[in-house]
Coordinates of C-alpha atoms in Angstrom, one line a residue:
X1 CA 1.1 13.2 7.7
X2 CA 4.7 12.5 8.9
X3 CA 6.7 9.7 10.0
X4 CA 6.4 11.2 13.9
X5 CA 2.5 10.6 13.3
X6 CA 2.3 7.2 14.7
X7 CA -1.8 7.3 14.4
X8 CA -4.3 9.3 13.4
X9 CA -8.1 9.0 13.5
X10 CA -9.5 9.4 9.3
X11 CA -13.6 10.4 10.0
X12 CA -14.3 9.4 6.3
X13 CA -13.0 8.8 2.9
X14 CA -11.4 12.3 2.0
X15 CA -9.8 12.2 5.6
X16 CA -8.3 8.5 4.1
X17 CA -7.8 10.5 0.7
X18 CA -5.7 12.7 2.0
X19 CA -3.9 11.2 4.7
X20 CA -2.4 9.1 2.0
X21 CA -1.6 12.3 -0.3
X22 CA 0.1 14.0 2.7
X23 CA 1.9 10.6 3.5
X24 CA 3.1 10.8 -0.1
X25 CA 5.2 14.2 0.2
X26 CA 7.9 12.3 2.2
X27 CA 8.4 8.8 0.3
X28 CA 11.2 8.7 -1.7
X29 CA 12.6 5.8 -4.6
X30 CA 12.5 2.3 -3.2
X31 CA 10.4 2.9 -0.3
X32 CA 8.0 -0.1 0.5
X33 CA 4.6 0.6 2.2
X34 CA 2.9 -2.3 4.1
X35 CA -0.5 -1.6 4.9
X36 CA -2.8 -4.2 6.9
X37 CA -6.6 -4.4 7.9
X38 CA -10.0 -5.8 7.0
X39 CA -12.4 -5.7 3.5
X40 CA -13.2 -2.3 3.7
X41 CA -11.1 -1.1 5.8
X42 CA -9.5 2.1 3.6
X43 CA -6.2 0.5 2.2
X44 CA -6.8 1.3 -1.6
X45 CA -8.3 5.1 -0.7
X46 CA -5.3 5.3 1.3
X47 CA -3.6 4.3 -1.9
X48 CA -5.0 6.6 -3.9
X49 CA -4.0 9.4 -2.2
X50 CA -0.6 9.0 -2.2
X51 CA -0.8 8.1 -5.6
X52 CA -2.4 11.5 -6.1
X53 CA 0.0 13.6 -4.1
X54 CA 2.8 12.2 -6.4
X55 CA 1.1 14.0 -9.3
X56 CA -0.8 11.1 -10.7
X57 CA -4.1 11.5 -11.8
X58 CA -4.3 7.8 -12.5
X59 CA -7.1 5.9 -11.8
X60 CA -6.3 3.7 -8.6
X61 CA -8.3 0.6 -8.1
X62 CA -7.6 -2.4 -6.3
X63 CA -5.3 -4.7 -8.2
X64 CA -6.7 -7.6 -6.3
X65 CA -7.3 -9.7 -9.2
X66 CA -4.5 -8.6 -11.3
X67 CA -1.7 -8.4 -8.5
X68 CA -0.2 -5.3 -9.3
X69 CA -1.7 -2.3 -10.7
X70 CA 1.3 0.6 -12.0
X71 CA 0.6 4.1 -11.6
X72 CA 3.7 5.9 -13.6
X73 CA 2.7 9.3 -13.7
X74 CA 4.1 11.1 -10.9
X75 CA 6.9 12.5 -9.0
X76 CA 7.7 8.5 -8.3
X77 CA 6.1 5.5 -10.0
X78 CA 3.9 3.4 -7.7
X79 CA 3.5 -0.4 -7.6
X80 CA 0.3 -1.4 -6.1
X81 CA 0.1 -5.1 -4.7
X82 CA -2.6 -7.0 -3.1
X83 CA -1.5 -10.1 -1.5
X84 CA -5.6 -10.9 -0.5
X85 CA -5.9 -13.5 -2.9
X86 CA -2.4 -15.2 -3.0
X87 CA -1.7 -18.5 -1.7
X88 CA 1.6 -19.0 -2.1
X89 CA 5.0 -16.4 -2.4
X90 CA 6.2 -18.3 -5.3
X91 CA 3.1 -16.5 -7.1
X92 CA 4.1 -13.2 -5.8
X93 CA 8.2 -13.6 -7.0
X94 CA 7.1 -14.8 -10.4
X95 CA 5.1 -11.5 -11.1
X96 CA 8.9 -10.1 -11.1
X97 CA 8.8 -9.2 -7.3
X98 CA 12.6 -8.0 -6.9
X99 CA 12.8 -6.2 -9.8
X100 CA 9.6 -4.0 -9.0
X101 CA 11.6 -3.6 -5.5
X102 CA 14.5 -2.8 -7.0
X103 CA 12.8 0.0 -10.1
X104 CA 13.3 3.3 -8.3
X105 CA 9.6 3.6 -6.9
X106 CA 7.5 3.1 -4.3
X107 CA 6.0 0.0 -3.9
X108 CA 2.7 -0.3 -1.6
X109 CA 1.5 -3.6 -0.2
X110 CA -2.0 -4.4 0.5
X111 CA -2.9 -7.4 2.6
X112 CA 0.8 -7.3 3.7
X113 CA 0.6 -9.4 6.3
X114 CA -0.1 -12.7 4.3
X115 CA 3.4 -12.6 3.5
X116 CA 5.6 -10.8 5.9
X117 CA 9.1 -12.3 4.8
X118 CA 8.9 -11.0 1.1
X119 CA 9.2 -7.2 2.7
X120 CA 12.6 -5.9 3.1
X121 CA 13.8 -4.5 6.1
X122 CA 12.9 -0.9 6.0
X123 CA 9.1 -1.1 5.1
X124 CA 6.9 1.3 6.4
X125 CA 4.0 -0.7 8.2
X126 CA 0.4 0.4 8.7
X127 CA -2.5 -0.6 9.7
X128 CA -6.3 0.8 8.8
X129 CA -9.1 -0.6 11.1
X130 CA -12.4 0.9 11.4
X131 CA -13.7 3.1 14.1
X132 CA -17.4 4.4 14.4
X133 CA -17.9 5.8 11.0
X134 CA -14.0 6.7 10.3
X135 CA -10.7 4.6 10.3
X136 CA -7.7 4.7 12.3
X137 CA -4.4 4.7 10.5
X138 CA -1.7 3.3 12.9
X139 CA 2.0 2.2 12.3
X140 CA 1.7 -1.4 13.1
X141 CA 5.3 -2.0 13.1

């Protein structure tokens, strides 16, 4: 998948797989993914394949309950957020939010769009919303 690709139709999990592990090939240090949609929607597949096509073979769950889940093994280290359950950004800056910005990886943000105005400029937004069986992946911003 490339920048150009502004959306693309994912008929199942693999497709969601590895639309995130071709994604991956093109994200460099400090890069901040966004991604938006519902429960269920694909955000944390999507996750683990670009955590995959950096070379990790971590296993990538959703950090919902811990925040931020780190997957250090590959080309770039990845920092997994989910905002789902966070009421407030005060919670989200005391986890050590800048620094994790500023660490020379990629940071990916699910539920993004609870808090908007912690993203730098920059971030890459994207949205997963389900479609018959599949998922479309669109840039939502």
């Amino acid at each position: 998948m490339t920048a150009a690709s502004d959306t693309l139709f994912l008929p199942d999990t693999a497709a969601t797989i590895a639309a995130g592990g071709a994604f991956s090939a093109a994200l460099r240090a400090g890069d901040v993914i966004a991604l938006t949609g519902g429960l269920g929607a694909g955000k944390t597949h999507f996750t683990m394949g670009l955590v995959r096509g950096l070379g990790s073979d971590d296993a990538v769950t959703s950090p919902t309950f811990t925040l931020v889940h780190e997957y250090r093994a590959g080309r770039l280290p990845v920092f997994h957020f989910d905002f789902y359950r966070i009421e407030r950004e005060s919670e989200i800056t005391g986890i050590g939010w800048d620094e994790y910005l500023d660490a020379g990886g990629v940071c990916v943000v699910e539920w993004a769009d609870r808090f908007p105005s912690l993203l730098p400029a920059g971030t890459q937004w994207w949205s997963l919303t389900p479609e018959g069986a599949g998922r479309v992946l669109k840039r939502s911003i």
